[in-house]
mmCIF file of C-alpha atoms in Angstrom:
data_model
loop_
_atom_site.group_PDB
_atom_site.id
_atom_site.type_symbol
_atom_site.label_atom_id
_atom_site.label_comp_id
_atom_site.label_asym_id
_atom_site.label_seq_id
_atom_site.Cartn_x
_atom_site.Cartn_y
_atom_site.Cartn_z
ATOM 1 C CA MET U 1282 1.625 -77.837 7.864
ATOM 2 C CA ILE U 1283 3.337 -78.879 4.533
ATOM 3 C CA ARG U 1284 4.766 -75.458 4.205
ATOM 4 C CA SER U 1285 6.051 -75.500 7.769
ATOM 5 C CA ILE U 1286 7.772 -78.821 7.151
ATOM 6 C CA SER U 1287 9.332 -77.449 4.082
ATOM 7 C CA LEU U 1288 10.754 -74.441 5.911
ATOM 8 C CA GLY U 1289 12.050 -76.669 8.496
ATOM 9 C CA ILE U 1290 13.869 -78.638 5.868
ATOM 10 C CA ALA U 1291 15.268 -75.535 4.393
ATOM 11 C CA VAL U 1292 16.580 -74.412 7.788
ATOM 12 C CA VAL U 1293 18.163 -77.874 8.335
ATOM 13 C CA SER U 1294 20.043 -77.453 5.048
ATOM 14 C CA ALA U 1295 21.340 -73.841 5.947
ATOM 15 C CA LEU U 1296 22.507 -75.176 9.383
ATOM 16 C CA CYS U 1297 24.182 -78.116 7.805
ATOM 17 C CA PHE U 1298 26.106 -76.049 5.254
ATOM 18 C CA GLY U 1299 27.266 -73.842 8.177
ATOM 19 C CA PHE U 1300 29.616 -76.594 9.220
ATOM 20 C CA SER U 1301 31.673 -76.326 5.957
ATOM 21 C CA GLY U 1302 34.045 -73.675 6.952
ATOM 22 C CA PRO U 1303 34.680 -74.844 10.521
ATOM 23 C CA MET U 1304 35.351 -78.374 9.513
ATOM 24 C CA ALA U 1305 37.562 -77.314 6.711
ATOM 25 C CA LYS U 1306 39.737 -75.503 9.212
ATOM 26 C CA PHE U 1307 40.297 -78.683 11.201
ATOM 27 C CA LEU U 1308 41.326 -80.507 8.015
ATOM 28 C CA GLY U 1309 43.737 -77.652 7.372
ATOM 29 C CA ALA U 1310 45.198 -77.935 10.926
ATOM 30 C CA ALA U 1311 45.627 -81.610 10.134
ATOM 31 C CA GLY U 1312 48.079 -80.752 7.288
ATOM 32 C CA LEU U 1313 45.739 -80.950 4.339
ATOM 33 C CA SER U 1314 45.981 -78.246 1.676
ATOM 34 C CA PRO U 1315 42.688 -76.425 0.743
ATOM 35 C CA LEU U 1316 42.507 -78.233 -2.589
ATOM 36 C CA GLU U 1317 43.178 -81.621 -0.952
ATOM 37 C CA SER U 1318 40.444 -81.000 1.538
ATOM 38 C CA VAL U 1319 37.970 -80.065 -1.291
ATOM 39 C CA TRP U 1320 38.911 -83.075 -3.125
ATOM 40 C CA VAL U 1321 38.390 -85.701 -0.227
ATOM 41 C CA ARG U 1322 35.057 -83.807 0.377
ATOM 42 C CA MET U 1323 33.843 -84.102 -3.292
ATOM 43 C CA VAL U 1324 34.959 -87.606 -3.760
ATOM 44 C CA GLY U 1325 33.306 -88.782 -0.378
ATOM 45 C CA ALA U 1326 30.096 -86.895 -0.875
ATOM 46 C CA GLY U 1327 29.852 -87.886 -4.612
ATOM 47 C CA LEU U 1328 30.315 -91.572 -3.875
ATOM 48 C CA VAL U 1329 27.766 -91.534 -1.025
ATOM 49 C CA LEU U 1330 25.139 -89.765 -3.181
ATOM 50 C CA VAL U 1331 25.749 -92.172 -6.115
ATOM 51 C CA VAL U 1332 25.463 -95.261 -3.956
ATOM 52 C CA ILE U 1333 22.352 -93.876 -2.245
ATOM 53 C CA LEU U 1334 20.647 -92.915 -5.511
ATOM 54 C CA ALA U 1335 21.591 -96.228 -7.318
ATOM 55 C CA VAL U 1336 19.486 -98.050 -4.616
ATOM 56 C CA VAL U 1337 16.634 -95.850 -3.941
ATOM 57 C CA ARG U 1338 16.397 -93.852 -7.263
ATOM 58 C CA PRO U 1339 18.412 -95.140 -10.008
ATOM 59 C CA GLY U 1340 16.745 -93.045 -12.743
ATOM 60 C CA ALA U 1341 18.163 -89.917 -11.183
ATOM 61 C CA LEU U 1342 21.556 -91.058 -12.255
ATOM 62 C CA ARG U 1343 20.707 -91.060 -16.027
ATOM 63 C CA VAL U 1344 22.455 -88.334 -17.886
ATOM 64 C CA PRO U 1345 20.768 -87.362 -21.155
ATOM 65 C CA ARG U 1346 23.353 -87.196 -24.058
ATOM 66 C CA ASP U 1347 22.281 -83.705 -24.948
ATOM 67 C CA ARG U 1348 22.977 -82.489 -21.419
ATOM 68 C CA LEU U 1349 26.548 -83.821 -21.069
ATOM 69 C CA GLY U 1350 27.958 -80.339 -21.649
ATOM 70 C CA PHE U 1351 25.630 -78.873 -19.055
ATOM 71 C CA PHE U 1352 26.650 -81.579 -16.627
ATOM 72 C CA ALA U 1353 30.404 -80.845 -17.350
ATOM 73 C CA ALA U 1354 30.002 -77.062 -16.921
ATOM 74 C CA TYR U 1355 28.012 -77.516 -13.688
ATOM 75 C CA ALA U 1356 30.816 -79.730 -12.251
ATOM 76 C CA VAL U 1357 33.478 -77.094 -13.165
ATOM 77 C CA ILE U 1358 31.788 -73.904 -12.219
ATOM 78 C CA ALA U 1359 29.015 -74.658 -9.743
ATOM 79 C CA VAL U 1360 30.800 -77.358 -7.838
ATOM 80 C CA ALA U 1361 34.626 -77.286 -8.310
ATOM 81 C CA GLY U 1362 34.881 -73.526 -8.739
ATOM 82 C CA VAL U 1363 32.710 -72.642 -5.723
ATOM 83 C CA GLN U 1364 34.275 -75.150 -3.483
ATOM 84 C CA ALA U 1365 37.891 -74.796 -4.252
ATOM 85 C CA LEU U 1366 37.917 -70.994 -4.163
ATOM 86 C CA PHE U 1367 35.965 -70.967 -0.952
ATOM 87 C CA PHE U 1368 38.279 -73.240 0.861
ATOM 88 C CA LEU U 1369 41.215 -71.315 -0.524
ATOM 89 C CA ALA U 1370 39.693 -68.004 0.648
ATOM 90 C CA LEU U 1371 39.296 -69.622 4.247
ATOM 91 C CA THR U 1372 43.044 -69.846 4.564
ATOM 92 C CA ARG U 1373 43.315 -66.047 4.582
ATOM 93 C CA LEU U 1374 39.962 -64.869 5.896
ATOM 94 C CA PRO U 1375 37.522 -65.917 8.821
ATOM 95 C CA VAL U 1376 34.698 -68.300 7.980
ATOM 96 C CA GLY U 1377 32.047 -65.498 8.531
ATOM 97 C CA VAL U 1378 33.733 -62.877 6.474
ATOM 98 C CA THR U 1379 34.305 -65.317 3.553
ATOM 99 C CA LEU U 1380 30.663 -66.277 3.580
ATOM 100 C CA LEU U 1381 29.477 -62.754 3.713
ATOM 101 C CA ILE U 1382 31.617 -61.927 0.652
ATOM 102 C CA GLU U 1383 30.230 -64.924 -1.257
ATOM 103 C CA TYR U 1384 26.715 -63.971 -0.528
ATOM 104 C CA THR U 1385 27.089 -61.021 -2.692
ATOM 105 C CA ALA U 1386 26.404 -63.723 -5.488
ATOM 106 C CA PRO U 1387 22.681 -62.403 -5.802
ATOM 107 C CA VAL U 1388 24.006 -59.101 -6.893
ATOM 108 C CA LEU U 1389 25.693 -60.699 -9.760
ATOM 109 C CA VAL U 1390 22.689 -62.698 -10.654
ATOM 110 C CA VAL U 1391 20.746 -59.543 -10.858
ATOM 111 C CA LEU U 1392 23.329 -57.926 -13.340
ATOM 112 C CA TRP U 1393 23.398 -61.148 -15.356
ATOM 113 C CA VAL U 1394 19.687 -61.452 -15.632
ATOM 114 C CA ARG U 1395 19.151 -57.774 -16.514
ATOM 115 C CA PHE U 1396 22.041 -57.239 -19.082
ATOM 116 C CA ILE U 1397 22.746 -60.713 -20.463
ATOM 117 C CA ARG U 1398 19.201 -62.190 -20.360
ATOM 118 C CA ARG U 1399 17.755 -58.709 -20.958
ATOM 119 C CA VAL U 1400 15.007 -59.336 -18.429
ATOM 120 C CA ARG U 1401 13.411 -56.234 -16.918
ATOM 121 C CA LEU U 1402 13.615 -56.128 -13.139
ATOM 122 C CA PRO U 1403 11.913 -53.980 -10.480
ATOM 123 C CA ARG U 1404 13.793 -51.149 -8.972
ATOM 124 C CA THR U 1405 14.030 -52.988 -5.672
ATOM 125 C CA ALA U 1406 16.424 -55.556 -7.335
ATOM 126 C CA TYR U 1407 18.734 -52.817 -8.211
ATOM 127 C CA LEU U 1408 18.395 -51.155 -4.733
ATOM 128 C CA GLY U 1409 19.157 -54.496 -3.049
ATOM 129 C CA ALA U 1410 22.277 -54.855 -5.259
ATOM 130 C CA LEU U 1411 23.572 -51.352 -4.284
ATOM 131 C CA VAL U 1412 22.750 -52.054 -0.672
ATOM 132 C CA ALA U 1413 24.711 -55.154 -0.800
ATOM 133 C CA VAL U 1414 27.772 -53.616 -2.375
ATOM 134 C CA ILE U 1415 27.742 -50.873 0.351
ATOM 135 C CA GLY U 1416 27.495 -53.536 2.943
ATOM 136 C CA LEU U 1417 30.468 -55.343 1.423
ATOM 137 C CA GLY U 1418 32.403 -52.076 1.687
ATOM 138 C CA VAL U 1419 31.688 -51.886 5.330
ATOM 139 C CA VAL U 1420 32.668 -55.487 5.802
ATOM 140 C CA VAL U 1421 36.171 -55.137 4.296
ATOM 141 C CA GLU U 1422 36.528 -51.609 5.795
ATOM 142 C CA VAL U 1423 37.331 -49.867 2.701
ATOM 143 C CA TRP U 1424 37.909 -46.460 4.681
ATOM 144 C CA GLN U 1425 41.025 -48.205 6.266
ATOM 145 C CA GLY U 1426 42.448 -49.154 2.863
ATOM 146 C CA LEU U 1427 41.045 -52.823 2.849
ATOM 147 C CA ARG U 1428 41.635 -54.136 6.334
ATOM 148 C CA LEU U 1429 41.244 -57.772 4.909
ATOM 149 C CA ASP U 1430 43.838 -59.871 3.215
ATOM 150 C CA ALA U 1431 43.688 -58.670 -0.427
ATOM 151 C CA LEU U 1432 44.222 -62.117 -2.025
ATOM 152 C CA GLY U 1433 41.661 -63.686 0.375
ATOM 153 C CA LEU U 1434 39.221 -60.993 -0.804
ATOM 154 C CA VAL U 1435 39.889 -61.765 -4.435
ATOM 155 C CA LEU U 1436 39.343 -65.574 -3.801
ATOM 156 C CA ALA U 1437 36.060 -64.865 -1.916
ATOM 157 C CA LEU U 1438 34.924 -62.628 -4.715
ATOM 158 C CA LEU U 1439 35.787 -65.170 -7.304
ATOM 159 C CA ALA U 1440 33.864 -67.879 -5.225
ATOM 160 C CA SER U 1441 30.868 -65.419 -5.366
ATOM 161 C CA ALA U 1442 31.042 -65.325 -9.088
ATOM 162 C CA CYS U 1443 31.055 -69.034 -9.289
ATOM 163 C CA CYS U 1444 28.323 -69.137 -6.760
ATOM 164 C CA ALA U 1445 26.269 -66.824 -9.050
ATOM 165 C CA GLY U 1446 26.913 -69.232 -11.755
ATOM 166 C CA TYR U 1447 25.529 -72.059 -9.548
ATOM 167 C CA PHE U 1448 22.223 -69.960 -9.159
ATOM 168 C CA LEU U 1449 21.990 -69.419 -12.845
ATOM 169 C CA MET U 1450 22.707 -72.941 -13.730
ATOM 170 C CA SER U 1451 19.944 -74.174 -11.486
ATOM 171 C CA ASP U 1452 17.278 -72.343 -13.408
ATOM 172 C CA ASN U 1453 14.395 -74.345 -14.735
ATOM 173 C CA LEU U 1454 16.302 -77.671 -14.680
ATOM 174 C CA HIS U 1455 15.307 -80.428 -17.058
ATOM 175 C CA VAL U 1456 17.217 -83.139 -15.126
ATOM 176 C CA ASP U 1457 16.953 -84.644 -11.718
ATOM 177 C CA PRO U 1458 18.606 -82.267 -9.306
ATOM 178 C CA LEU U 1459 19.998 -84.854 -6.972
ATOM 179 C CA GLY U 1460 21.517 -86.779 -10.005
ATOM 180 C CA LEU U 1461 23.028 -83.436 -11.084
ATOM 181 C CA VAL U 1462 24.606 -82.769 -7.670
ATOM 182 C CA ALA U 1463 25.935 -86.343 -7.342
ATOM 183 C CA TRP U 1464 27.602 -86.278 -10.703
ATOM 184 C CA GLY U 1465 28.586 -82.787 -10.380
ATOM 185 C CA MET U 1466 30.653 -83.658 -7.235
ATOM 186 C CA ILE U 1467 32.239 -86.750 -8.913
ATOM 187 C CA GLY U 1468 32.938 -84.444 -11.900
ATOM 188 C CA ALA U 1469 34.493 -81.838 -9.735
ATOM 189 C CA ALA U 1470 36.769 -84.439 -8.086
ATOM 190 C CA VAL U 1471 38.014 -85.486 -11.441
ATOM 191 C CA VAL U 1472 38.600 -81.887 -12.617
ATOM 192 C CA LEU U 1473 40.533 -81.102 -9.427
ATOM 193 C CA VAL U 1474 42.836 -84.117 -9.673
ATOM 194 C CA PRO U 1475 45.630 -82.250 -11.517
ATOM 195 C CA LEU U 1476 45.335 -79.235 -8.838
ATOM 196 C CA SER U 1477 44.813 -81.247 -5.675
ATOM 197 C CA GLN U 1478 47.241 -84.083 -6.560
ATOM 198 C CA PRO U 1479 45.537 -86.589 -4.299
ATOM 199 C CA TRP U 1480 48.396 -89.062 -4.444
ATOM 200 C CA GLY U 1481 50.268 -86.738 -2.205
ATOM 201 C CA ILE U 1482 47.778 -86.586 0.530
ATOM 202 C CA ASP U 1483 49.046 -87.761 3.907
ATOM 203 C CA TRP U 1484 46.410 -90.307 4.453
ATOM 204 C CA ALA U 1485 47.843 -91.148 7.965
ATOM 205 C CA ALA U 1486 46.664 -87.639 9.169
ATOM 206 C CA PHE U 1487 43.134 -88.969 9.267
ATOM 207 C CA GLY U 1488 43.993 -91.242 12.027
ATOM 208 C CA GLY U 1489 44.969 -88.295 14.308
ATOM 209 C CA ASN U 1490 43.484 -85.345 15.890
ATOM 210 C CA ALA U 1491 43.508 -81.719 14.914
ATOM 211 C CA THR U 1492 43.525 -78.771 17.198
ATOM 212 C CA VAL U 1493 42.139 -75.318 16.425
ATOM 213 C CA SER U 1494 41.934 -72.545 19.076
ATOM 214 C CA ASP U 1495 42.132 -75.047 21.829
ATOM 215 C CA VAL U 1496 39.330 -77.292 20.329
ATOM 216 C CA THR U 1497 40.539 -80.800 19.419
ATOM 217 C CA LEU U 1498 38.619 -83.022 16.993
ATOM 218 C CA PRO U 1499 39.475 -86.432 15.335
ATOM 219 C CA VAL U 1500 40.439 -85.624 11.854
ATOM 220 C CA ALA U 1501 38.429 -88.676 10.387
ATOM 221 C CA GLY U 1502 35.357 -87.384 12.316
ATOM 222 C CA ALA U 1503 35.849 -83.844 11.060
ATOM 223 C CA LEU U 1504 35.853 -85.306 7.398
ATOM 224 C CA ALA U 1505 32.999 -87.509 7.983
ATOM 225 C CA TRP U 1506 30.892 -84.629 9.289
ATOM 226 C CA LEU U 1507 32.075 -82.414 6.293
ATOM 227 C CA ILE U 1508 30.938 -85.140 3.981
ATOM 228 C CA VAL U 1509 27.839 -86.420 5.453
ATOM 229 C CA VAL U 1510 26.354 -83.493 7.205
ATOM 230 C CA ALA U 1511 27.744 -80.279 5.547
ATOM 231 C CA THR U 1512 27.554 -81.846 2.080
ATOM 232 C CA VAL U 1513 25.306 -84.745 1.485
ATOM 233 C CA ILE U 1514 22.490 -83.892 3.922
ATOM 234 C CA ALA U 1515 22.837 -80.207 3.260
ATOM 235 C CA TYR U 1516 22.587 -80.577 -0.492
ATOM 236 C CA VAL U 1517 19.702 -83.163 -0.460
ATOM 237 C CA ALA U 1518 17.696 -81.027 2.174
ATOM 238 C CA GLY U 1519 18.339 -77.817 0.052
ATOM 239 C CA VAL U 1520 17.179 -79.321 -3.142
ATOM 240 C CA THR U 1521 14.144 -80.819 -1.418
ATOM 241 C CA ALA U 1522 13.171 -77.504 0.173
ATOM 242 C CA VAL U 1523 13.657 -75.442 -3.073
ATOM 243 C CA ARG U 1524 11.408 -77.913 -4.925
ATOM 244 C CA ARG U 1525 8.634 -77.352 -2.231
ATOM 245 C CA LEU U 1526 9.110 -73.584 -1.646
ATOM 246 C CA SER U 1527 9.317 -70.537 -3.837
ATOM 247 C CA ALA U 1528 12.622 -69.328 -5.038
ATOM 248 C CA ALA U 1529 12.224 -66.260 -2.854
ATOM 249 C CA VAL U 1530 11.488 -67.955 0.322
ATOM 250 C CA GLY U 1531 14.435 -70.528 -0.465
ATOM 251 C CA ALA U 1532 16.829 -67.743 -0.890
ATOM 252 C CA THR U 1533 15.803 -66.016 2.238
ATOM 253 C CA VAL U 1534 16.175 -69.115 4.379
ATOM 254 C CA ALA U 1535 19.428 -69.952 2.763
ATOM 255 C CA SER U 1536 20.959 -66.848 4.316
ATOM 256 C CA LEU U 1537 20.840 -68.611 7.749
ATOM 257 C CA GLU U 1538 23.961 -70.356 6.516
ATOM 258 C CA VAL U 1539 26.013 -67.205 7.103
ATOM 259 C CA ILE U 1540 24.624 -66.898 10.719
ATOM 260 C CA SER U 1541 25.126 -70.599 11.546
ATOM 261 C CA ALA U 1542 28.577 -70.613 10.160
ATOM 262 C CA ALA U 1543 29.617 -67.319 12.098
ATOM 263 C CA LEU U 1544 28.286 -68.892 15.254
ATOM 264 C CA LEU U 1545 30.002 -72.181 14.749
ATOM 265 C CA ALA U 1546 33.254 -70.568 13.871
ATOM 266 C CA TRP U 1547 32.923 -68.553 16.987
ATOM 267 C CA ILE U 1548 32.257 -71.655 19.242
ATOM 268 C CA LEU U 1549 34.684 -73.964 17.530
ATOM 269 C CA LEU U 1550 37.502 -71.708 16.264
ATOM 270 C CA ASP U 1551 37.223 -68.618 18.457
ATOM 271 C CA GLU U 1552 36.734 -66.537 15.279
ATOM 272 C CA HIS U 1553 35.041 -63.207 16.343
ATOM 273 C CA LEU U 1554 33.544 -60.739 13.851
ATOM 274 C CA GLY U 1555 34.330 -57.075 14.557
ATOM 275 C CA VAL U 1556 31.572 -54.473 14.813
ATOM 276 C CA ALA U 1557 32.164 -53.460 11.235
ATOM 277 C CA GLN U 1558 31.794 -57.073 10.090
ATOM 278 C CA ILE U 1559 28.619 -57.639 12.021
ATOM 279 C CA ALA U 1560 27.057 -54.294 10.853
ATOM 280 C CA GLY U 1561 28.215 -54.716 7.276
ATOM 281 C CA GLY U 1562 27.243 -58.315 7.162
ATOM 282 C CA ALA U 1563 23.643 -57.323 8.124
ATOM 283 C CA VAL U 1564 23.569 -54.783 5.212
ATOM 284 C CA VAL U 1565 25.117 -57.341 2.842
ATOM 285 C CA LEU U 1566 22.501 -59.957 3.703
ATOM 286 C CA SER U 1567 19.688 -57.338 3.507
ATOM 287 C CA GLY U 1568 20.661 -56.152 0.134
ATOM 288 C CA ALA U 1569 21.478 -59.579 -1.242
ATOM 289 C CA LEU U 1570 18.004 -60.961 -0.064
ATOM 290 C CA LEU U 1571 16.236 -57.891 -1.416
ATOM 291 C CA ALA U 1572 17.887 -58.277 -4.864
ATOM 292 C CA GLN U 1573 17.281 -62.091 -5.042
ATOM 293 C CA THR U 1574 13.680 -61.946 -3.835
ATOM 294 C CA ALA U 1575 12.929 -59.107 -6.322
ATOM 295 C CA THR U 1576 14.527 -60.973 -9.223
ATOM 296 C CA ALA U 1577 12.887 -64.350 -8.154
ATOM 297 C CA ALA U 1578 9.438 -62.683 -7.863
ATOM 298 C CA ARG U 1579 9.673 -61.092 -11.344
ATOM 299 C CA GLN U 1580 10.913 -64.201 -12.960
ATOM 300 C CA GLU U 1581 8.225 -66.369 -11.302
ATOM 301 C CA ALA U 1582 5.768 -64.174 -12.796
ATOM 302 C CA ALA U 1583 7.281 -64.432 -16.212
ATOM 303 C CA PRO U 1584 5.498 -66.110 -18.976
ATOM 304 C CA MET U 1585 6.103 -69.814 -19.678
ATOM 305 C CA GLY U 1586 9.531 -70.326 -21.146
ATOM 306 C CA GLU U 1587 11.339 -67.577 -19.385
ATOM 307 C CA PRO U 1588 13.993 -68.663 -16.891
ATOM 308 C CA VAL U 1589 13.037 -68.979 -13.154
ATOM 309 C CA LEU U 1590 15.844 -68.525 -10.578
ATOM 310 C CA THR U 1591 15.986 -71.010 -7.606
ATOM 311 C CA GLY U 1592 17.239 -70.017 -4.228
ATOM 312 C CA VAL U 1593 19.594 -72.677 -3.153
ATOM 313 C CA GLN U 1594 23.029 -72.546 -1.507
ATOM 314 C CA GLY U 1595 26.314 -72.977 -3.345
ATOM 315 C CA ARG U 1596 28.116 -74.347 -0.351
#
């Protein structure tokens, strides 16, 4: 019963994260740049989380002095890097394709664990990595000379690298994960100020509507959904699920984000994936999950003191 509830929480997290891309498209249609959209999302979600934690769990907001550097790196790489690069990639690629590319992150995790941490991994981890790379080649249709926008592809791959950093930095945490997420978002907003230049945001745009593919939404409503559902609820549910499930199970359920995002983009944005994207996407997810599951299983069996990978999303 408890396990079923935990799986349900993980599914809710993945589905909530799936709204990130579609809601970002509506903010873009309202005139916000990708970095402006990321900034308002980080500030909004960070403030909501800080206020909630200050009331119900104030201890989570305490930052140990010896972990200040870690919190700063987490804000820059695991939050600002992932979110900014993802939103920038969305301006040049469909939501589903961007997420499929970003979900090659477990492949980078496998390489890091093997060659930097020097942890021996089962052959299935390398097989999964190879399968994911082959699937990525199908998604981008390399036989056609890369059918996708080249800059969008680079941005999505960089987002994947930052997402891998998110996985790695989530290893064996010695701080409250909700506090880390809250301060990570606030820190990311601070880091992004020079790039996003929030003083130039057209705040009046939030009082109007935005239309994408014949679907019209209130801009303020799209932002509120992005902050509350696709960020706060998604992160809180994700952290809760990962702490109740194994890393392998968490990583597997997290892949539902790609499916939910693709379906939502189809319904709300009329973004259709081609046959190659669907087939390649299935291969990418299969390979990434195989690699992540094998890596997590090996590290969960490691002696005390060795790192253990968590399987949470970076969205």
